[in-house]
Amino acid sequence: MKRLTLLRHAKSDWDDPVARDFDRPLNRRGEKAAILMGQFAARRAMQFDMLVASPAVRVVETLDVFFTGYGQILDAHWDRRIYLASSPILFDVVRDLPDKADSVLIAGHNPGLEELILDLVPDDGNNDLRENVEAKFPTASIAVLDLAIDRWSQAKEGVATLASFTRPRDLDPALGPSSR
C-alpha cells in the first residue's frame, strides 16, 4: 500500500504584474489558507517520506507557509513536469517515485491534480469525497489517497481510495468561495 497526498497551491495574486504565470506569488488569503492547512496536517499527524513539487513561485511560497503551520520542513524534490501538468504527466511523476517512499506529498496545480484524483479513484457512484473533488479541487486543498500497489510504477487508473479531502473552507468558513 502506498499513500499519496496531493496539495494544490494556495490562492495566488492575480493583481501582481508578473511577466510570467510561473512567477505569480501568493496573496494574503492564500497565505492564511496555506498555514491553516499546515496546522491541519500537523494535527492529523500526517507524515511524508518525500515531497515532490512544482518549482512555480506560488507552490514554493505555499510550501514555505504550509511548513510553518506544519511545524517541520521537508526537502523538496522540484520537478518542472508538475507545473501545469495534465493527469497523464502526473501519472509519469507518480510512477517515477522511489519505492522506498511509502507516503509522498505532491504539491502542484489544477486542473492536473483534480484530474489525477478522478483518474486514480474509481467512480462507483457512491463516493461523496470523490464527488466533492469532481465539483472543485480548490486552492490549498489536500487530498489523501491510498493506492493498492506495492511499487509506484504500478500506479494506474482506478487503483486508489480517497481517504480524505479537506478544503480550507472546511476548517475556516471565511476562506470559502464568497470571501476575499
Short mmCIF file of the C-alpha atoms (twelve columns), coordinates in Angstrom:
data_MODEL
# 
_entry.id   MODEL 
# 
loop_
_atom_site.group_PDB 
_atom_site.id 
_atom_site.type_symbol 
_atom_site.label_atom_id 
_atom_site.label_alt_id 
_atom_site.label_comp_id 
_atom_site.label_asym_id 
_atom_site.label_seq_id 
_atom_site.Cartn_x 
_atom_site.Cartn_y 
_atom_site.Cartn_z 
_atom_site.pdbx_PDB_model_num 
ATOM 1   C CA . MET A 1   0.000   0.000  0.000   1 
ATOM 2   C CA . LYS A 2   1.258   3.473  -0.921  1 
ATOM 3   C CA . ARG A 3   -0.143  6.792  0.299   1 
ATOM 4   C CA . LEU A 4   -0.239  9.824  -1.982  1 
ATOM 5   C CA . THR A 5   -1.142  13.235 -0.587  1 
ATOM 6   C CA . LEU A 6   -1.875  15.988 -3.073  1 
ATOM 7   C CA . LEU A 7   -1.661  19.655 -2.112  1 
ATOM 8   C CA . ARG A 8   -2.852  22.306 -4.539  1 
ATOM 9   C CA . HIS A 9   -1.003  25.617 -4.246  1 
ATOM 10  C CA . ALA A 10  -2.782  28.339 -2.264  1 
ATOM 11  C CA . LYS A 11  -4.540  31.308 -3.850  1 
ATOM 12  C CA . SER A 12  -2.182  33.363 -5.971  1 
ATOM 13  C CA . ASP A 13  -2.096  37.108 -6.507  1 
ATOM 14  C CA . TRP A 14  -3.596  37.931 -9.888  1 
ATOM 15  C CA . ASP A 15  -3.087  41.639 -9.159  1 
ATOM 16  C CA . ASP A 16  0.692   41.213 -9.110  1 
ATOM 17  C CA . PRO A 17  2.045   42.335 -12.514 1 
ATOM 18  C CA . VAL A 18  4.434   39.431 -13.073 1 
ATOM 19  C CA . ALA A 19  5.715   38.813 -16.582 1 
ATOM 20  C CA . ARG A 20  5.249   35.034 -16.390 1 
ATOM 21  C CA . ASP A 21  2.495   32.934 -14.828 1 
ATOM 22  C CA . PHE A 22  5.260   30.768 -13.316 1 
ATOM 23  C CA . ASP A 23  6.346   33.746 -11.152 1 
ATOM 24  C CA . ARG A 24  2.932   34.609 -9.660  1 
ATOM 25  C CA . PRO A 25  3.140   34.872 -5.815  1 
ATOM 26  C CA . LEU A 26  0.516   34.079 -3.186  1 
ATOM 27  C CA . ASN A 27  -1.945  36.642 -1.943  1 
ATOM 28  C CA . ARG A 28  -2.803  37.172 1.748   1 
ATOM 29  C CA . ARG A 29  -5.790  34.852 1.625   1 
ATOM 30  C CA . GLY A 30  -3.550  32.183 0.118   1 
ATOM 31  C CA . GLU A 31  -1.013  32.610 2.911   1 
ATOM 32  C CA . LYS A 32  -3.753  32.274 5.527   1 
ATOM 33  C CA . ALA A 33  -5.087  29.104 3.867   1 
ATOM 34  C CA . ALA A 34  -1.623  27.559 3.500   1 
ATOM 35  C CA . ILE A 35  -0.729  27.986 7.183   1 
ATOM 36  C CA . LEU A 36  -4.147  26.670 8.218   1 
ATOM 37  C CA . MET A 37  -3.693  23.571 6.056   1 
ATOM 38  C CA . GLY A 38  -0.210  23.036 7.510   1 
ATOM 39  C CA . GLN A 39  -1.658  23.193 11.020  1 
ATOM 40  C CA . PHE A 40  -4.378  20.751 9.951   1 
ATOM 41  C CA . ALA A 41  -1.761  18.327 8.581   1 
ATOM 42  C CA . ALA A 42  0.152   18.561 11.872  1 
ATOM 43  C CA . ARG A 43  -2.993  17.902 13.952  1 
ATOM 44  C CA . ARG A 44  -3.739  14.887 11.784  1 
ATOM 45  C CA . ALA A 45  -0.138  13.701 12.264  1 
ATOM 46  C CA . MET A 46  0.342   13.414 8.514   1 
ATOM 47  C CA . GLN A 47  3.782   12.034 7.722   1 
ATOM 48  C CA . PHE A 48  5.605   12.143 4.413   1 
ATOM 49  C CA . ASP A 49  8.659   10.214 3.265   1 
ATOM 50  C CA . MET A 50  9.123   12.518 0.310   1 
ATOM 51  C CA . LEU A 51  7.950   15.806 -1.169  1 
ATOM 52  C CA . VAL A 52  7.815   16.365 -4.923  1 
ATOM 53  C CA . ALA A 53  6.682   19.792 -6.076  1 
ATOM 54  C CA . SER A 54  6.322   22.189 -8.940  1 
ATOM 55  C CA . PRO A 55  9.000   24.889 -8.784  1 
ATOM 56  C CA . ALA A 56  6.470   27.637 -9.621  1 
ATOM 57  C CA . VAL A 57  6.671   30.572 -7.187  1 
ATOM 58  C CA . ARG A 58  3.129   30.078 -5.873  1 
ATOM 59  C CA . VAL A 59  3.904   26.438 -4.991  1 
ATOM 60  C CA . VAL A 60  7.233   27.309 -3.345  1 
ATOM 61  C CA . GLU A 61  5.525   30.029 -1.275  1 
ATOM 62  C CA . THR A 62  2.607   27.709 -0.413  1 
ATOM 63  C CA . LEU A 63  5.054   25.120 0.928   1 
ATOM 64  C CA . ASP A 64  7.023   27.720 2.913   1 
ATOM 65  C CA . VAL A 65  3.862   28.851 4.695   1 
ATOM 66  C CA . PHE A 66  2.399   25.317 4.923   1 
ATOM 67  C CA . PHE A 67  5.544   24.101 6.713   1 
ATOM 68  C CA . THR A 68  5.321   26.997 9.163   1 
ATOM 69  C CA . GLY A 69  1.934   25.630 10.219  1 
ATOM 70  C CA . TYR A 70  3.057   22.007 9.958   1 
ATOM 71  C CA . GLY A 71  5.979   22.610 12.294  1 
ATOM 72  C CA . GLN A 72  8.659   20.932 10.230  1 
ATOM 73  C CA . ILE A 73  10.217  21.377 6.817   1 
ATOM 74  C CA . LEU A 74  10.656  18.709 4.170   1 
ATOM 75  C CA . ASP A 75  13.308  18.968 1.489   1 
ATOM 76  C CA . ALA A 76  11.544  19.290 -1.815  1 
ATOM 77  C CA . HIS A 77  12.392  17.448 -4.981  1 
ATOM 78  C CA . TRP A 78  11.492  20.115 -7.544  1 
ATOM 79  C CA . ASP A 79  10.004  18.638 -10.700 1 
ATOM 80  C CA . ARG A 80  9.247   21.036 -13.544 1 
ATOM 81  C CA . ARG A 81  6.930   18.417 -15.093 1 
ATOM 82  C CA . ILE A 82  4.367   19.195 -12.368 1 
ATOM 83  C CA . TYR A 83  3.961   22.824 -13.465 1 
ATOM 84  C CA . LEU A 84  0.529   22.933 -15.160 1 
ATOM 85  C CA . ALA A 85  0.757   19.170 -15.812 1 
ATOM 86  C CA . SER A 86  -2.087  17.063 -17.131 1 
ATOM 87  C CA . SER A 87  -3.089  13.817 -15.446 1 
ATOM 88  C CA . PRO A 88  -1.000  11.633 -17.814 1 
ATOM 89  C CA . ILE A 89  2.134   13.633 -16.978 1 
ATOM 90  C CA . LEU A 90  1.357   13.447 -13.256 1 
ATOM 91  C CA . PHE A 91  0.972   9.671  -13.636 1 
ATOM 92  C CA . ASP A 92  4.546   9.671  -15.000 1 
ATOM 93  C CA . VAL A 93  5.694   11.660 -11.964 1 
ATOM 94  C CA . VAL A 94  3.974   9.187  -9.619  1 
ATOM 95  C CA . ARG A 95  5.342   6.139  -11.453 1 
ATOM 96  C CA . ASP A 96  8.855   7.598  -11.187 1 
ATOM 97  C CA . LEU A 97  8.696   7.867  -7.374  1 
ATOM 98  C CA . PRO A 98  11.203  5.707  -5.490  1 
ATOM 99  C CA . ASP A 99  9.641   2.613  -3.934  1 
ATOM 100 C CA . LYS A 100 11.380  3.247  -0.610  1 
ATOM 101 C CA . ALA A 101 8.964   6.185  -0.145  1 
ATOM 102 C CA . ASP A 102 5.635   4.839  1.094   1 
ATOM 103 C CA . SER A 103 3.960   8.193  1.758   1 
ATOM 104 C CA . VAL A 104 4.544   11.010 -0.725  1 
ATOM 105 C CA . LEU A 105 3.332   14.602 -0.808  1 
ATOM 106 C CA . ILE A 106 2.983   16.165 -4.259  1 
ATOM 107 C CA . ALA A 107 2.356   19.914 -4.446  1 
ATOM 108 C CA . GLY A 108 1.164   21.399 -7.696  1 
ATOM 109 C CA . HIS A 109 -1.614  22.846 -9.792  1 
ATOM 110 C CA . ASN A 110 -5.053  22.345 -11.199 1 
ATOM 111 C CA . PRO A 111 -6.594  21.066 -13.343 1 
ATOM 112 C CA . GLY A 112 -3.984  18.297 -13.309 1 
ATOM 113 C CA . LEU A 113 -4.218  17.370 -9.625  1 
ATOM 114 C CA . GLU A 114 -8.005  17.150 -9.786  1 
ATOM 115 C CA . GLU A 115 -7.826  15.054 -12.960 1 
ATOM 116 C CA . LEU A 116 -5.272  12.741 -11.335 1 
ATOM 117 C CA . ILE A 117 -7.568  12.135 -8.357  1 
ATOM 118 C CA . LEU A 118 -10.531 11.441 -10.618 1 
ATOM 119 C CA . ASP A 119 -8.441  9.027  -12.694 1 
ATOM 120 C CA . LEU A 120 -6.975  7.209  -9.677  1 
ATOM 121 C CA . VAL A 121 -10.227 6.894  -7.699  1 
ATOM 122 C CA . PRO A 122 -12.936 4.825  -9.428  1 
ATOM 123 C CA . ASP A 123 -16.347 6.399  -9.849  1 
ATOM 124 C CA . ASP A 124 -18.580 3.865  -8.144  1 
ATOM 125 C CA . GLY A 125 -21.449 6.346  -7.826  1 
ATOM 126 C CA . ASN A 126 -21.271 6.148  -4.034  1 
ATOM 127 C CA . ASN A 127 -18.295 8.303  -3.076  1 
ATOM 128 C CA . ASP A 128 -19.129 11.718 -1.642  1 
ATOM 129 C CA . LEU A 129 -15.471 12.711 -1.317  1 
ATOM 130 C CA . ARG A 130 -14.831 11.967 -4.996  1 
ATOM 131 C CA . GLU A 131 -17.935 13.937 -5.953  1 
ATOM 132 C CA . ASN A 132 -16.648 16.899 -3.922  1 
ATOM 133 C CA . VAL A 133 -13.316 16.755 -5.766  1 
ATOM 134 C CA . GLU A 134 -15.166 16.477 -9.065  1 
ATOM 135 C CA . ALA A 135 -17.152 19.605 -8.218  1 
ATOM 136 C CA . LYS A 136 -13.949 21.533 -7.438  1 
ATOM 137 C CA . PHE A 137 -10.463 20.995 -6.011  1 
ATOM 138 C CA . PRO A 138 -9.943  24.499 -4.575  1 
ATOM 139 C CA . THR A 139 -6.642  26.206 -3.877  1 
ATOM 140 C CA . ALA A 140 -4.764  24.952 -0.779  1 
ATOM 141 C CA . SER A 141 -6.898  21.794 -0.612  1 
ATOM 142 C CA . ILE A 142 -5.413  18.466 0.472   1 
ATOM 143 C CA . ALA A 143 -6.466  15.069 -0.855  1 
ATOM 144 C CA . VAL A 144 -5.109  11.867 0.679   1 
ATOM 145 C CA . LEU A 145 -5.221  8.760  -1.491  1 
ATOM 146 C CA . ASP A 146 -4.366  5.184  -0.612  1 
ATOM 147 C CA . LEU A 147 -3.102  3.184  -3.583  1 
ATOM 148 C CA . ALA A 148 -3.423  -0.587 -3.520  1 
ATOM 149 C CA . ILE A 149 0.038   -1.092 -5.018  1 
ATOM 150 C CA . ASP A 150 3.457   -2.262 -3.833  1 
ATOM 151 C CA . ARG A 151 5.520   -0.189 -6.278  1 
ATOM 152 C CA . TRP A 152 4.817   3.295  -7.593  1 
ATOM 153 C CA . SER A 153 5.363   2.025  -11.137 1 
ATOM 154 C CA . GLN A 154 2.095   0.092  -10.715 1 
ATOM 155 C CA . ALA A 155 0.029   3.288  -10.440 1 
ATOM 156 C CA . LYS A 156 -2.859  3.240  -12.898 1 
ATOM 157 C CA . GLU A 157 -6.438  4.366  -13.223 1 
ATOM 158 C CA . GLY A 158 -8.869  3.108  -10.615 1 
ATOM 159 C CA . VAL A 159 -6.251  1.813  -8.134  1 
ATOM 160 C CA . ALA A 160 -6.834  4.308  -5.301  1 
ATOM 161 C CA . THR A 161 -9.229  5.065  -2.498  1 
ATOM 162 C CA . LEU A 162 -9.775  8.674  -1.495  1 
ATOM 163 C CA . ALA A 163 -9.103  8.567  2.258   1 
ATOM 164 C CA . SER A 164 -9.784  12.266 2.864   1 
ATOM 165 C CA . PHE A 165 -10.382 15.546 1.074   1 
ATOM 166 C CA . THR A 166 -10.052 18.789 3.023   1 
ATOM 167 C CA . ARG A 167 -10.555 22.324 1.733   1 
ATOM 168 C CA . PRO A 168 -9.521  25.474 3.608   1 
ATOM 169 C CA . ARG A 169 -13.192 26.444 3.909   1 
ATOM 170 C CA . ASP A 170 -13.851 23.169 5.762   1 
ATOM 171 C CA . LEU A 171 -11.574 24.498 8.521   1 
ATOM 172 C CA . ASP A 172 -12.445 28.208 8.298   1 
ATOM 173 C CA . PRO A 173 -15.649 29.287 6.513   1 
ATOM 174 C CA . ALA A 174 -14.072 32.718 5.950   1 
ATOM 175 C CA . LEU A 175 -11.846 31.013 3.356   1 
ATOM 176 C CA . GLY A 176 -14.848 29.922 1.302   1 
ATOM 177 C CA . PRO A 177 -15.504 30.949 -2.288  1 
ATOM 178 C CA . SER A 178 -17.559 34.027 -1.466  1 
ATOM 179 C CA . SER A 179 -14.898 35.635 0.730   1 
ATOM 180 C CA . ARG A 180 -11.988 37.785 -0.443  1 
# 
